[in-house]
Amino acid sequence: MNGHLISFEDMKQTVKEKLIVERLELEDVTAADIGDEMPLFGEGLGLDSVEAFEVMVGLEAVFGVMVEGIPAERLREHLTNVTSIARFVEASLREQADRLAETGHP
Amino acid sequence: MTSRRVAATGTASRRVAVTGMGILCALGETFPDVLAGMREGRTGIGPVRRFPTTRLHSGIGAELRMEAAKAYFTREQREKYDLCARYAIVAADQALRDSGLKEHSAKGLVMGAALGTCNGGILSLEEQWTVTELDERRTARYPFYQQGDDVANHLGLNGPVTTIHTACAASGNAIGFAYDMIRWGYADAMLAGGSDPLSHAVYAGFNVLRALSPVPASPFASRLGLSLGEGAAFVMMEPLDRALRRGATIYAEICGYGLSNDAYHETAPDPEGRGIQTAVRMALRQSGTRASQIDYVNAHGTGTQANDQAEIKGLRSVFGDRLQNIPLSSSKAYFGHTLGAAAAIEWTTSLYAIRHGLLPATLHYDEPRAGCEGLRIIANRMTEGRPAYFLNNNSAFGGHNASIVARTGPTEPDGDPHPETIGTGRERRIGIVGIGAVLGGEVRQGSVSGEDVSVPLPMEEKPGACAFSLKSFDPGLYERRMNRLSQFSIGAVKSALADAGWEERSGMAEGRDIGFIYGTARGSTDSIGKFLHSVFENGPELASSIYFPHTVVNSVAGKTAEKLALGGFSSSLSSGGAEGIIAAAYACGSIRSGVHDRFVIAAGEERSGLTERIDRAKRLTDSAHPPLEGSVGLALADIDDALRAGRPVLAELSGFGMAYGGEPGSPRAIDALTRAVEDAIAQAGAAPERIDAVLLDSPGRPGESAALFKAIRERFAGRDMPLISVNEQYGYGESLSSMLLLGIAAERVKPGAMKRVLAVSVSVNGNTAAAVVSEAAPTSLKEEIV
């Protein structure tokens, strides 16, 4: 998936559908139930710490964002809500694309 | 030679000694080598060579050099056993030789084994790197119970055999179980320990939870994270009086142990350390040791923030300010976290070091982390010490904790050094006071058979399949992605508690007074399959964090304990088809020993794609009986207590026998059957002619049931009595049908029907357990009858 070709709205929708509902196998929750600014962890959607790690893995599996080098605590700051995740994905993909353009290596 | 006697009361306060030890770990494969490494302050943690770690957060672990394990086995044996069993066999054989009992085993000594493991034969699936195209040869090595059974087969053991799978507390529990088997007279000697080889998939699981430290772990110190390790360790345990008589080396006397469940979360420990506190207090109480007598603590200390803080909180709540004066260390910086083997490796190496006047250190220690200040951590270098009593702690995913009190001071041959030891009261009769079952699509309370005994399941369903949904039954207990086995088990245990009238009282404070022993041969194979699939298909760096916590089989017992607030004594075990009776014997003995007055025991199995492949590997596809899934729970309590409280008692569990037979149908297997039956009848104090019927539970592969019936008939000299296979009616599901068997037996002995029924379970590998289930009557009346 190329982050540059999809709109921010589409990105948020993909976060909801692929990264949250499908990846976490949420049974009674659909993408429509998740607000852009709804807190994901603890309150709001009520995800827990084990699920946070699944979302981190999902960033790579769904969007191709490499998160291995980023400490969990820093990463977690980006996982507040759908908007913050989408912003993080967008920035990360842009950064990766720039690096690729500079060096020829991802 | 044998001095064994199955205690009629189960309260025999026999003292138990450790007389042999064996080890395989990253620091060495003999105790002198390991101690030499510890003296030098060497760590076994180094670069992982077994599998690539380039895309993971850490690339280090404590691997074996594998010299002993390689040379020990023939090629054929290497093909036959998973690496988990191979490590275990090498360490157990070392302990056996070290004890000097090897020569005795031919002389009628009853010797069993308890193996603790976190991941069982997972490497046998990993080798195939698939969960859908599994072969039979390697898959047959995978099940958890197979590891303990392979130890028993290889060493020719004939006593009680079980595999305890309470993850990182497993070998601590195994040592405790073995101690009980000797105290209660079920065995003359027991090999107990743990084994776990380093697994790529498990490494990937810890990696995705970001629990791995990139540098060698430093428990309680400033750097967070753990290092994985591998290995095995075993001890030989036997009655102290015999050990002294034969002049054996006595490494320690095991004085008591405690188990508990945090009943909090599948991976995170209770931050207040309440589960650890319960286990430590239980160990102290059972051993008759005061907290002030403990002069060394070998802590679990994994190095993660969550574990180390919670553990210290739990210890502080027991020892108070005195904790700051007790030498304390975690051995995980030497050996890595060896998971199911951790307790055994850390306990044996501590015993060996103490024998040499030294205490293990915590390597890589710089300064205390938050919550771990003000402790007397033995930092970086071993110190001198000869503690009279030492405490060993371990905690696990699934919330299980194990704590052992060992006496390492000079042994006093006479007298009881533990005058506070409990369990010296009257002979207690234990009965079934509640039944809960989830079978077919329904929940049953008070009976396992349902309304119509002859029609166990609706015709349109797959025979033996369970359509139960916890979400419909009790939505408050359900949580997302909960595997079916956890749902079945929570449903069954909740119903058993309700039937016993305990449910309203099982809030957390009360729940710490109810023991819980769970049996499952396979655990949630659906969750395990999903996790392994994520590793094999997506790559280890993209392992599924949400399924990883359920790869440990005890996660089912842990989730049940969490949802039903069962925070007391807690164990989970596998035997491949005798779990029901083994759990019952374990619970009855524990009640008589004064652990808790009330226990709930349960067992369950779940069908999945992976179970079908295991069935094929174990030839269960040839069984005459359909596969059975679901769960059965039984509430157990003192009969007189229950009757006094005006509660009905469904049946008495009056005697047990456990014996390992191996190869079903072999002379050894028939001998095991005979011994299990005789022990059960002897403990029940009933003459064989007073047995009214025999109920048999066995896998039902061609010829199996017929051979067992023939042997039982011979045992009863051709007496005309009903011999019934429960599997013909209900189907077969290893642990589940073994527990169901006890429920069915209880229903048969209702007043006006039969008085005494013999229930026999024979496992997939010929592990045999028997129980006498009798009509319940108050003690005074009972004495007149017998």
Coordinates of N, CA, C and O in Angstrom, one line a residue, chain A residues 23-28 45-51 53-54 56-57 60-61 66-72 75, chain B residues 54-57 208-210 265-268 471 478-482 530 538 541-547 549:
Chain A
R23 N -7.7 -6.9 12.6 CA -6.4 -7.4 13.2 C -6.7 -7.9 14.7 O -6.2 -8.9 15.1
L24 N -7.5 -7.2 15.4 CA -7.8 -7.5 16.8 C -9.0 -8.5 16.9 O -9.4 -8.8 18.0
E25 N -9.6 -8.8 15.8 CA -10.8 -9.7 15.8 C -11.8 -9.2 16.7 O -12.3 -9.9 17.6
L26 N -12.1 -7.9 16.7 CA -13.2 -7.3 17.5 C -14.5 -7.9 17.1 O -14.9 -7.7 15.9
E27 N -15.2 -8.5 17.9 CA -16.4 -9.2 17.5 C -17.6 -8.3 17.3 O -18.4 -8.4 16.3
D28 N -17.9 -7.5 18.3 CA -19.1 -6.7 18.3 C -18.9 -5.2 17.9 O -19.7 -4.4 18.1
L45 N -12.4 2.7 23.5 CA -12.6 1.4 22.9 C -12.2 0.3 23.9 O -12.6 -0.8 23.9
G46 N -11.3 0.7 24.9 CA -11.0 -0.2 26.0 C -10.0 -1.3 25.6 O -10.1 -2.5 26.1
L47 N -9.1 -1.1 24.7 CA -8.1 -2.1 24.3 C -7.0 -2.2 25.5 O -6.8 -1.2 26.2
D48 N -6.3 -3.3 25.5 CA -5.4 -3.5 26.6 C -3.9 -3.5 26.0 O -3.7 -3.4 24.8
S49 N -3.0 -3.8 26.9 CA -1.5 -3.7 26.5 C -1.1 -4.7 25.5 O -0.3 -4.5 24.6
V50 N -1.7 -5.9 25.7 CA -1.4 -7.0 24.7 C -1.9 -6.6 23.3 O -1.2 -6.9 22.3
E51 N -3.0 -6.0 23.3 CA -3.6 -5.6 22.0 C -2.8 -4.4 21.4 O -2.7 -4.3 20.2
F53 N 0.4 -4.2 21.4 CA 1.5 -4.8 20.7 C 1.0 -5.3 19.3 O 1.7 -5.3 18.3
E54 N -0.2 -5.8 19.3 CA -0.8 -6.3 18.0 C -0.9 -5.2 17.0 O -0.7 -5.4 15.9
M56 N 0.9 -2.5 17.0 CA 2.3 -2.2 16.6 C 2.7 -3.1 15.4 O 3.3 -2.6 14.4
V57 N 2.5 -4.4 15.6 CA 2.9 -5.3 14.5 C 2.0 -5.0 13.3 O 2.5 -5.1 12.2
E60 N 3.2 -2.6 10.6 CA 4.1 -3.1 9.5 C 3.3 -4.0 8.6 O 3.4 -3.9 7.3
A61 N 2.5 -4.9 9.1 CA 1.8 -5.9 8.3 C 0.8 -5.2 7.4 O 0.6 -5.6 6.2
M66 N 7.9 0.3 9.3 CA 8.8 -0.4 10.1 C 8.9 0.2 11.5 O 9.3 1.4 11.6
V67 N 8.5 -0.5 12.5 CA 8.5 0.1 13.8 C 9.5 -0.6 14.8 O 9.6 -0.2 15.9
E68 N 10.3 -1.5 14.3 CA 11.2 -2.3 15.2 C 12.1 -1.4 15.9 O 12.4 -1.6 17.1
G69 N 12.6 -0.3 15.3 CA 13.6 0.5 15.9 C 13.1 1.5 16.9 O 13.8 2.2 17.6
I70 N 11.7 1.6 17.0 CA 11.1 2.6 17.8 C 10.7 2.0 19.1 O 10.0 1.0 19.2
P71 N 11.2 2.6 20.2 CA 10.8 2.1 21.6 C 9.3 2.1 21.8 O 8.6 2.9 21.3
A72 N 8.8 1.0 22.5 CA 7.4 0.8 22.7 C 6.7 2.1 23.3 O 5.7 2.5 22.9
L75 N 6.3 4.7 20.7 CA 5.3 4.2 19.7 C 3.9 4.4 20.3 O 3.0 4.8 19.6
Chain B
T54 N 17.7 -11.5 13.2 CA 18.0 -10.2 12.6 C 16.9 -9.2 12.7 O 17.1 -8.0 12.9
R55 N 15.6 -9.7 12.6 CA 14.5 -8.7 12.6 C 13.8 -8.6 13.9 O 12.7 -8.1 14.0
L56 N 14.5 -9.1 15.0 CA 13.9 -9.1 16.3 C 14.6 -8.1 17.2 O 15.7 -7.6 16.8
H57 N 13.9 -7.7 18.3 CA 14.5 -6.7 19.2 C 15.7 -7.1 19.9 O 16.4 -6.3 20.5
V208 N 7.5 -9.9 20.4 CA 6.4 -9.0 20.0 C 5.8 -8.3 21.2 O 5.2 -7.2 21.1
L209 N 5.9 -8.9 22.4 CA 5.5 -8.3 23.6 C 6.5 -7.3 24.1 O 6.4 -6.7 25.2
R210 N 7.6 -7.2 23.4 CA 8.7 -6.3 23.7 C 9.3 -6.6 25.1 O 9.6 -5.6 25.8
H265 N -4.7 -11.4 35.3 CA -4.6 -11.2 33.8 C -3.7 -12.3 33.2 O -2.9 -12.9 33.9
E266 N -3.9 -12.5 31.9 CA -3.2 -13.7 31.3 C -1.7 -13.5 31.3 O -0.9 -14.4 31.3
T267 N -1.2 -12.2 31.1 CA 0.3 -12.1 31.1 C 0.8 -11.2 32.2 O 1.8 -11.5 32.8
A268 N 0.1 -10.1 32.6 CA 0.5 -9.2 33.6 C 0.3 -9.7 35.0 O -0.8 -10.2 35.3
K471 N -20.8 -16.4 26.0 CA -21.4 -15.1 25.8 C -22.9 -15.2 26.0 O -23.5 -14.2 26.5
Y478 N -17.6 -13.4 29.7 CA -17.0 -13.6 28.4 C -16.1 -12.4 28.1 O -16.3 -11.3 28.5
E479 N -15.0 -12.6 27.3 CA -14.3 -11.5 26.8 C -13.9 -11.8 25.3 O -13.9 -12.9 24.9
R480 N -13.6 -10.8 24.6 CA -13.4 -11.0 23.1 C -12.2 -12.0 22.9 O -11.3 -12.0 23.6
R481 N -12.4 -12.7 21.8 CA -11.5 -13.7 21.3 C -11.3 -14.9 22.3 O -10.3 -15.6 22.2
M482 N -12.1 -15.0 23.3 CA -11.9 -16.0 24.3 C -12.1 -17.4 23.6 O -13.1 -17.6 22.9
K530 N -3.4 -20.8 16.0 CA -3.4 -19.4 15.4 C -2.1 -18.7 15.6 O -1.6 -18.0 14.7
N538 N 3.6 -15.3 8.6 CA 3.9 -13.9 8.5 C 5.4 -13.7 8.8 O 5.9 -12.6 8.5
E541 N 8.9 -11.9 13.2 CA 8.9 -10.5 13.6 C 7.4 -10.0 13.6 O 7.2 -9.0 14.1
L542 N 6.5 -10.8 12.9 CA 5.1 -10.3 12.9 C 4.2 -11.3 13.6 O 3.1 -11.5 13.3
A543 N 4.8 -11.9 14.7 CA 4.0 -12.9 15.5 C 2.8 -12.2 16.1 O 2.8 -11.0 16.4
S544 N 1.8 -13.0 16.3 CA 0.5 -12.4 16.9 C 0.7 -12.3 18.4 O 0.8 -13.2 19.1
S545 N 0.6 -11.0 18.9 CA 0.7 -10.8 20.3 C -0.6 -11.2 21.1 O -0.5 -11.6 22.2
I546 N -1.7 -11.2 20.4 CA -3.0 -11.5 21.1 C -3.2 -13.0 21.3 O -3.9 -13.4 22.2
Y547 N -2.5 -13.8 20.5 CA -2.6 -15.3 20.7 C -1.5 -15.8 21.4 O -1.6 -16.9 22.0
P549 N -0.2 -15.2 24.4 CA -0.5 -15.6 25.8 C -1.2 -17.0 26.0 O -1.2 -17.6 27.0

